[in-house]
XYZ file of C-alpha atoms in Angstrom:
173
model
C 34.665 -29.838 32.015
C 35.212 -29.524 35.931
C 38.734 -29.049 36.643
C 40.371 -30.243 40.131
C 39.450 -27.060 41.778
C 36.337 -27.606 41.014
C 35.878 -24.636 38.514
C 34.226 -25.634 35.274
C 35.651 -24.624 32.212
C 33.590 -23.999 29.482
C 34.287 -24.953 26.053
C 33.079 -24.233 22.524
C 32.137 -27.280 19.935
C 31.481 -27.502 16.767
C 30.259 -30.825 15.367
C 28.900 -32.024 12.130
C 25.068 -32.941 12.987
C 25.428 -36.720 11.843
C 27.681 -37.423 15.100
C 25.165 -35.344 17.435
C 22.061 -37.808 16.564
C 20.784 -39.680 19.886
C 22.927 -37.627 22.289
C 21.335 -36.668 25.264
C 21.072 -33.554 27.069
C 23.924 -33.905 30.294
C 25.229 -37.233 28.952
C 29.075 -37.640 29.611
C 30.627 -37.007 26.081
C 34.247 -38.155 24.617
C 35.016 -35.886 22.169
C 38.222 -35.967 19.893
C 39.337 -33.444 16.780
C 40.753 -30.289 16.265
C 41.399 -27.137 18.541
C 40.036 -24.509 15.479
C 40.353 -20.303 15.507
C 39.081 -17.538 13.605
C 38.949 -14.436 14.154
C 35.142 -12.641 14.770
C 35.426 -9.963 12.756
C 31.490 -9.455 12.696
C 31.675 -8.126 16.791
C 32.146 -4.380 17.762
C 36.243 -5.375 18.178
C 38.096 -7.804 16.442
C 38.064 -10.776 18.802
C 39.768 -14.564 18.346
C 37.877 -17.065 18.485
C 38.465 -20.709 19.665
C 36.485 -23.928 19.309
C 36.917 -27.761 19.767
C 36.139 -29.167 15.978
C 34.233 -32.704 16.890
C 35.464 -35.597 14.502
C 34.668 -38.407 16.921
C 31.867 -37.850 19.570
C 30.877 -40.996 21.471
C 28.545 -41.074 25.230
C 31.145 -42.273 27.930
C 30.857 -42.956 31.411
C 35.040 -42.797 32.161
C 36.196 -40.154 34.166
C 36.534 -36.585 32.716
C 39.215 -36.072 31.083
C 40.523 -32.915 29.148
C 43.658 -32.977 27.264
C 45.250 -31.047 24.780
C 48.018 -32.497 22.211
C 49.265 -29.757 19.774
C 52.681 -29.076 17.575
C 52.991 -25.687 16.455
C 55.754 -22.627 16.170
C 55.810 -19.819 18.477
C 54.284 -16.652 16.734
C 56.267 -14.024 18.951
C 58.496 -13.910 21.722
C 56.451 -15.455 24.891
C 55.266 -12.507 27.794
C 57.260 -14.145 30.678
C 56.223 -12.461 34.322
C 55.173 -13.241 37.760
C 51.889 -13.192 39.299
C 51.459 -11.131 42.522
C 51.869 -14.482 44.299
C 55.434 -15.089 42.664
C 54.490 -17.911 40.341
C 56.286 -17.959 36.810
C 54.279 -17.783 33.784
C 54.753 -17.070 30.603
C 51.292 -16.543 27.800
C 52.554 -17.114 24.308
C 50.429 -17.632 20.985
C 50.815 -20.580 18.618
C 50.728 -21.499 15.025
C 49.383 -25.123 14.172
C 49.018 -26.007 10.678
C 45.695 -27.612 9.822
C 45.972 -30.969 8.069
C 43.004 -31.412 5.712
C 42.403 -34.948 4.115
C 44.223 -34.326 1.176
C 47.406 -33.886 3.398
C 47.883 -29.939 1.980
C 48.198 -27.102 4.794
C 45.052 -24.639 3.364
C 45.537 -22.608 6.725
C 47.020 -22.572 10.503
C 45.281 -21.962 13.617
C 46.286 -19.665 16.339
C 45.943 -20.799 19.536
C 46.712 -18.992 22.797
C 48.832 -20.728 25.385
C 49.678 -20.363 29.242
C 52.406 -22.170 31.023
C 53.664 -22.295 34.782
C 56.740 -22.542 36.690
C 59.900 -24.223 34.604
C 57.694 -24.841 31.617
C 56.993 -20.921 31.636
C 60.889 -20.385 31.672
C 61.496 -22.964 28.750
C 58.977 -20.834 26.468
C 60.306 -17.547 27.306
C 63.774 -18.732 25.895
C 62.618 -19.186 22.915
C 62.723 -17.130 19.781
C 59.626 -16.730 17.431
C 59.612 -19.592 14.804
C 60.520 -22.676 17.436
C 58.307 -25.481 16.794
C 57.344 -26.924 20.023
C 55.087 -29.626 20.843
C 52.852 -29.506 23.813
C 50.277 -31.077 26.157
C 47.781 -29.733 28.433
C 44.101 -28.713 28.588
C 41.782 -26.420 27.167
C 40.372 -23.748 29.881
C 38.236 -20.839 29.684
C 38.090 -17.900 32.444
C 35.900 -14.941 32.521
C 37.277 -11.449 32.678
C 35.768 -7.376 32.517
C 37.012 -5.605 29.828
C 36.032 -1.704 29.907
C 34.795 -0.569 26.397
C 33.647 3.145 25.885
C 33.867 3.440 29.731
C 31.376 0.377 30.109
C 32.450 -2.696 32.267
C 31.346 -6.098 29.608
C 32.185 -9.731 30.708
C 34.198 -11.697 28.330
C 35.159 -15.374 28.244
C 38.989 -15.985 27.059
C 40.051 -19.448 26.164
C 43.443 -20.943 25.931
C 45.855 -23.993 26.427
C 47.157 -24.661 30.218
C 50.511 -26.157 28.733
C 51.576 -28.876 31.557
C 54.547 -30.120 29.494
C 56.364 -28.576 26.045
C 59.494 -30.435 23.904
C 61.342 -28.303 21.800
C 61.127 -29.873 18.701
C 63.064 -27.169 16.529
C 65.017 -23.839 17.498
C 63.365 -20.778 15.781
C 65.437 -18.114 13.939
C 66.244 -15.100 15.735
C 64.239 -11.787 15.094
């Protein structure tokens, strides 16, 4: 997905193979589902990892589009600081239960979030537990992480929040 800047983020899906039949390779996709995580417990290091679970998949020639629409509770307090540049933000992990057909939670996904500016400062006031819902868009950016004094390139993915409601005040630590 190519993002204003032009930077393309990357992202992960996972779809059953009855809704892949007769797509083409570089065909425009609409994809709706789940934002899914696990964590990799097969690599060297423990790693999370996040994917877009396809229920819908259709071939669309609208404009791309790449939004994010999640309702979870804060795992721990948010990391509020400022870049070097003097923007706000604040990178906070979050718990969203994963409806199943049958309506029962079996298990909750962790997704990491980032937010900016005044949304940044809303986060960091809140205490573990708040349920907040959000919107934004999935993005993925490369980084170098040294292990055993080697340099290796790894891809992190999170939510870009652009707008979060508190929907219910957490309980203190």
């Amino acid at each position: 997905i190519q993002r204003l800047s032009g930077t393309y983020d990357t992202i992960r899906v996972i779809a059953p193979s009855n809704l892949c039949t007769g797509l083409s390779p570089h065909a425009t996709l609409c994809l709706s589902g789940e934002l899914r995580s696990y964590n990799d417990r097969a690599a060297e290091h423990n790693r999370l990892k996040i994917s877009a679970w396809a229920r819908e998949i259709t071939v669309s020639a609208a404009e791309h589009t790449n939004t994010v629409h999640l309702i979870g509770a804060l795992c721990k307090p948010a990391v509020y600081r400022r870049t070097p540049f003097g923007r706000e933000i604040a990178d906070m992990m979050l718990c969203v239960e994963r409806d199943y057909a049958t309506g029962t939670i079996h298990r909750c996904d962790y997704i990491p979030c980032i937010a900016w500016g005044s949304v940044a400062r809303l986060c960091a006031s809140l205490p573990p537990k708040s349920i907040i819902e959000l919107e934004g868009r999935i993005q993925s950016r490369n980084y170098m992480k040294v292990i055993d004094g080697k340099a290796v390139e790894r891809t992190a993915y999170e939510v870009s929040i652009a707008t979060a409601t508190v929907l219910e005040l957490g309980a203190c630590p």
